[in-house]
Short mmCIF file of C-alpha atoms and ligand atoms in Angstrom, two decimals:
data_model
loop_
_atom_site.label_atom_id
_atom_site.label_comp_id
_atom_site.label_asym_id
_atom_site.label_seq_id
_atom_site.Cartn_x
_atom_site.Cartn_y
_atom_site.Cartn_z
CA MET M 8 -9.27 203.68 -165.32
CA THR M 9 -10.66 206.91 -163.95
CA ARG M 10 -9.45 209.95 -165.91
CA ILE M 11 -9.16 213.49 -164.55
CA ALA M 12 -11.94 214.63 -166.93
CA ASP M 13 -14.26 212.11 -165.22
CA VAL M 14 -14.01 213.85 -161.85
CA TYR M 15 -14.59 217.42 -163.06
CA GLN M 16 -18.18 218.45 -162.43
CA SER M 17 -20.17 221.17 -164.11
CA ASP M 18 -23.66 222.62 -163.92
CA ASP M 19 -25.57 225.88 -164.22
CA TRP M 20 -23.67 228.40 -162.04
CA LYS M 21 -26.97 230.15 -161.24
CA SER M 22 -28.12 227.16 -159.20
CA GLU M 23 -24.87 225.30 -158.33
CA LYS M 24 -22.53 227.16 -155.96
CA HIS M 25 -19.34 225.38 -157.05
CA VAL M 26 -19.29 226.28 -160.73
CA PRO M 27 -16.67 228.92 -161.57
CA VAL M 28 -18.31 232.00 -163.10
CA ILE M 29 -16.24 233.53 -165.91
CA GLU M 30 -16.94 237.23 -166.50
CA GLY M 31 -15.29 239.26 -169.22
CA PRO M 32 -15.78 240.49 -172.76
CA SER M 33 -17.12 238.00 -175.32
CA GLU M 34 -15.26 239.90 -178.05
CA VAL M 35 -11.85 241.64 -177.84
CA ALA M 36 -9.41 243.35 -180.18
CA ALA M 37 -6.30 241.30 -181.01
CA GLY M 38 -3.42 242.24 -178.73
CA GLU M 39 -5.45 244.55 -176.50
CA VAL M 40 -5.31 243.93 -172.74
CA PHE M 41 -8.64 243.05 -171.13
CA ASP M 42 -9.81 241.81 -167.72
CA VAL M 43 -11.37 238.45 -166.91
CA SER M 44 -12.87 237.70 -163.50
CA VAL M 45 -13.47 234.21 -162.16
CA SER M 46 -15.51 233.72 -158.99
CA LEU M 47 -17.76 231.19 -157.31
CA GLY M 48 -21.06 231.41 -155.55
CA LYS M 49 -22.32 234.45 -157.45
CA GLU M 50 -25.98 233.40 -157.09
CA VAL M 51 -25.74 230.68 -154.45
CA THR M 52 -23.12 231.52 -151.81
CA HIS M 53 -20.33 229.01 -151.22
CA PRO M 54 -19.08 228.76 -147.60
CA ASN M 55 -15.65 230.11 -146.70
CA THR M 56 -14.73 228.43 -143.41
CA THR M 57 -11.77 226.41 -142.17
CA GLU M 58 -13.82 223.23 -142.69
CA HIS M 59 -15.29 224.09 -146.10
CA HIS M 60 -13.77 226.46 -148.67
CA ILE M 61 -12.45 226.94 -152.19
CA ARG M 62 -8.71 226.19 -152.35
CA TRP M 63 -7.89 227.43 -155.85
CA ILE M 64 -9.05 228.62 -159.24
CA GLN M 65 -7.11 228.06 -162.45
CA LEU M 66 -7.75 229.74 -165.78
CA TYR M 67 -6.70 228.39 -169.19
CA PHE M 68 -7.10 229.58 -172.77
CA LYS M 69 -7.51 227.18 -175.68
CA PRO M 70 -7.15 228.96 -179.02
CA GLU M 71 -9.60 227.84 -181.70
CA GLY M 72 -8.04 225.15 -183.87
CA ASP M 73 -5.08 224.56 -181.53
CA LYS M 74 -4.54 221.18 -179.95
CA PHE M 75 -3.32 222.47 -176.58
CA ALA M 76 -4.59 224.81 -173.89
CA TYR M 77 -2.37 227.50 -172.32
CA GLN M 78 -2.44 228.33 -168.62
CA VAL M 79 -3.43 231.95 -167.92
CA GLY M 80 -3.06 231.81 -164.16
CA ASN M 81 -3.13 229.76 -160.99
CA PHE M 82 -4.79 231.46 -158.02
CA GLU M 83 -4.52 229.98 -154.53
CA PHE M 84 -6.80 231.07 -151.69
CA SER M 85 -4.74 230.35 -148.60
CA ALA M 86 -6.51 231.84 -145.58
CA HIS M 87 -9.72 230.28 -144.24
CA GLY M 88 -9.99 231.35 -140.62
CA GLU M 89 -7.22 229.14 -139.23
CA SER M 90 -5.50 230.31 -136.04
CA THR M 91 -3.90 229.10 -132.81
CA GLN M 92 -7.32 229.64 -131.19
CA GLY M 93 -8.76 227.01 -133.53
CA ALA M 94 -10.81 226.66 -136.68
CA ASP M 95 -12.68 229.78 -137.80
CA GLN M 96 -11.09 231.90 -135.06
CA GLY M 97 -8.50 233.54 -137.32
CA PRO M 98 -8.61 237.14 -138.53
CA ILE M 99 -8.59 236.49 -142.29
CA TYR M 100 -10.44 234.62 -145.01
CA THR M 101 -9.28 234.82 -148.65
CA HIS M 102 -12.37 235.29 -150.79
CA HIS M 103 -12.67 232.88 -153.75
CA ALA M 104 -12.64 235.45 -156.57
CA VAL M 105 -9.91 236.73 -158.86
CA THR M 106 -9.46 239.21 -161.71
CA VAL M 107 -6.64 238.79 -164.22
CA SER M 108 -5.54 240.98 -167.15
CA MET M 109 -4.60 239.26 -170.40
CA LYS M 110 -4.40 239.68 -174.17
CA ILE M 111 -4.90 237.19 -177.01
CA SER M 112 -4.21 237.12 -180.72
CA LYS M 113 -6.70 234.41 -181.70
CA PRO M 114 -10.29 233.55 -180.78
CA GLY M 115 -10.83 230.58 -178.49
CA THR M 116 -12.27 229.39 -175.20
CA LEU M 117 -11.53 230.43 -171.64
CA LEU M 118 -11.58 227.37 -169.38
CA ALA M 119 -11.87 227.84 -165.61
CA THR M 120 -11.37 225.14 -163.00
CA ALA M 121 -11.88 225.31 -159.23
CA PHE M 122 -11.35 223.03 -156.26
CA CYS M 123 -13.58 222.83 -153.16
CA ASN M 124 -11.83 221.06 -150.27
CA ILE M 125 -14.80 218.76 -149.73
CA HIS M 126 -16.78 218.83 -153.00
CA GLY M 127 -13.94 218.33 -155.46
CA LEU M 128 -13.22 219.66 -158.93
CA TRP M 129 -15.47 221.95 -160.99
CA GLU M 130 -15.21 223.54 -164.41
CA ASN M 131 -16.77 226.05 -166.75
CA ALA M 132 -15.97 227.51 -170.17
CA ALA M 133 -16.63 230.75 -172.06
CA PRO M 134 -15.96 231.43 -175.75
CA ILE M 135 -14.18 234.62 -176.78
CA THR M 136 -13.89 236.09 -180.28
CA VAL M 137 -11.23 238.42 -181.68
CA THR M 138 -11.86 241.33 -184.04
FE1 FE2 U 2 -18.08 223.03 -151.40
#
């Protein structure tokens, strides 16, 4: 049986355009609000066209020692040049990048996932400590 973990791909985001890039502090104060950005194609540009684009990014937090991950946010990118004139004739393209504010009380790992409409599911992770 194929499991969902089997179809998530990962790689070095500096050379693979689909890997979500997690940017934020590696250390935060407990209970203090901080920003985390997740984007794709930071070094190698990912297309954003009607035919080929990033549909969504999701961000999770798994506290150290906990069994379960918590969802931080679900970000859908809905506009990719569609219009009545045809593909890539529309006036708007949602860019595949998001910044979210959050706070945590324990150290753990930020887990980002992303979906390309033709290249599937991708993931990345970033540890975060709490002072
Ligand atoms: Fe792609």
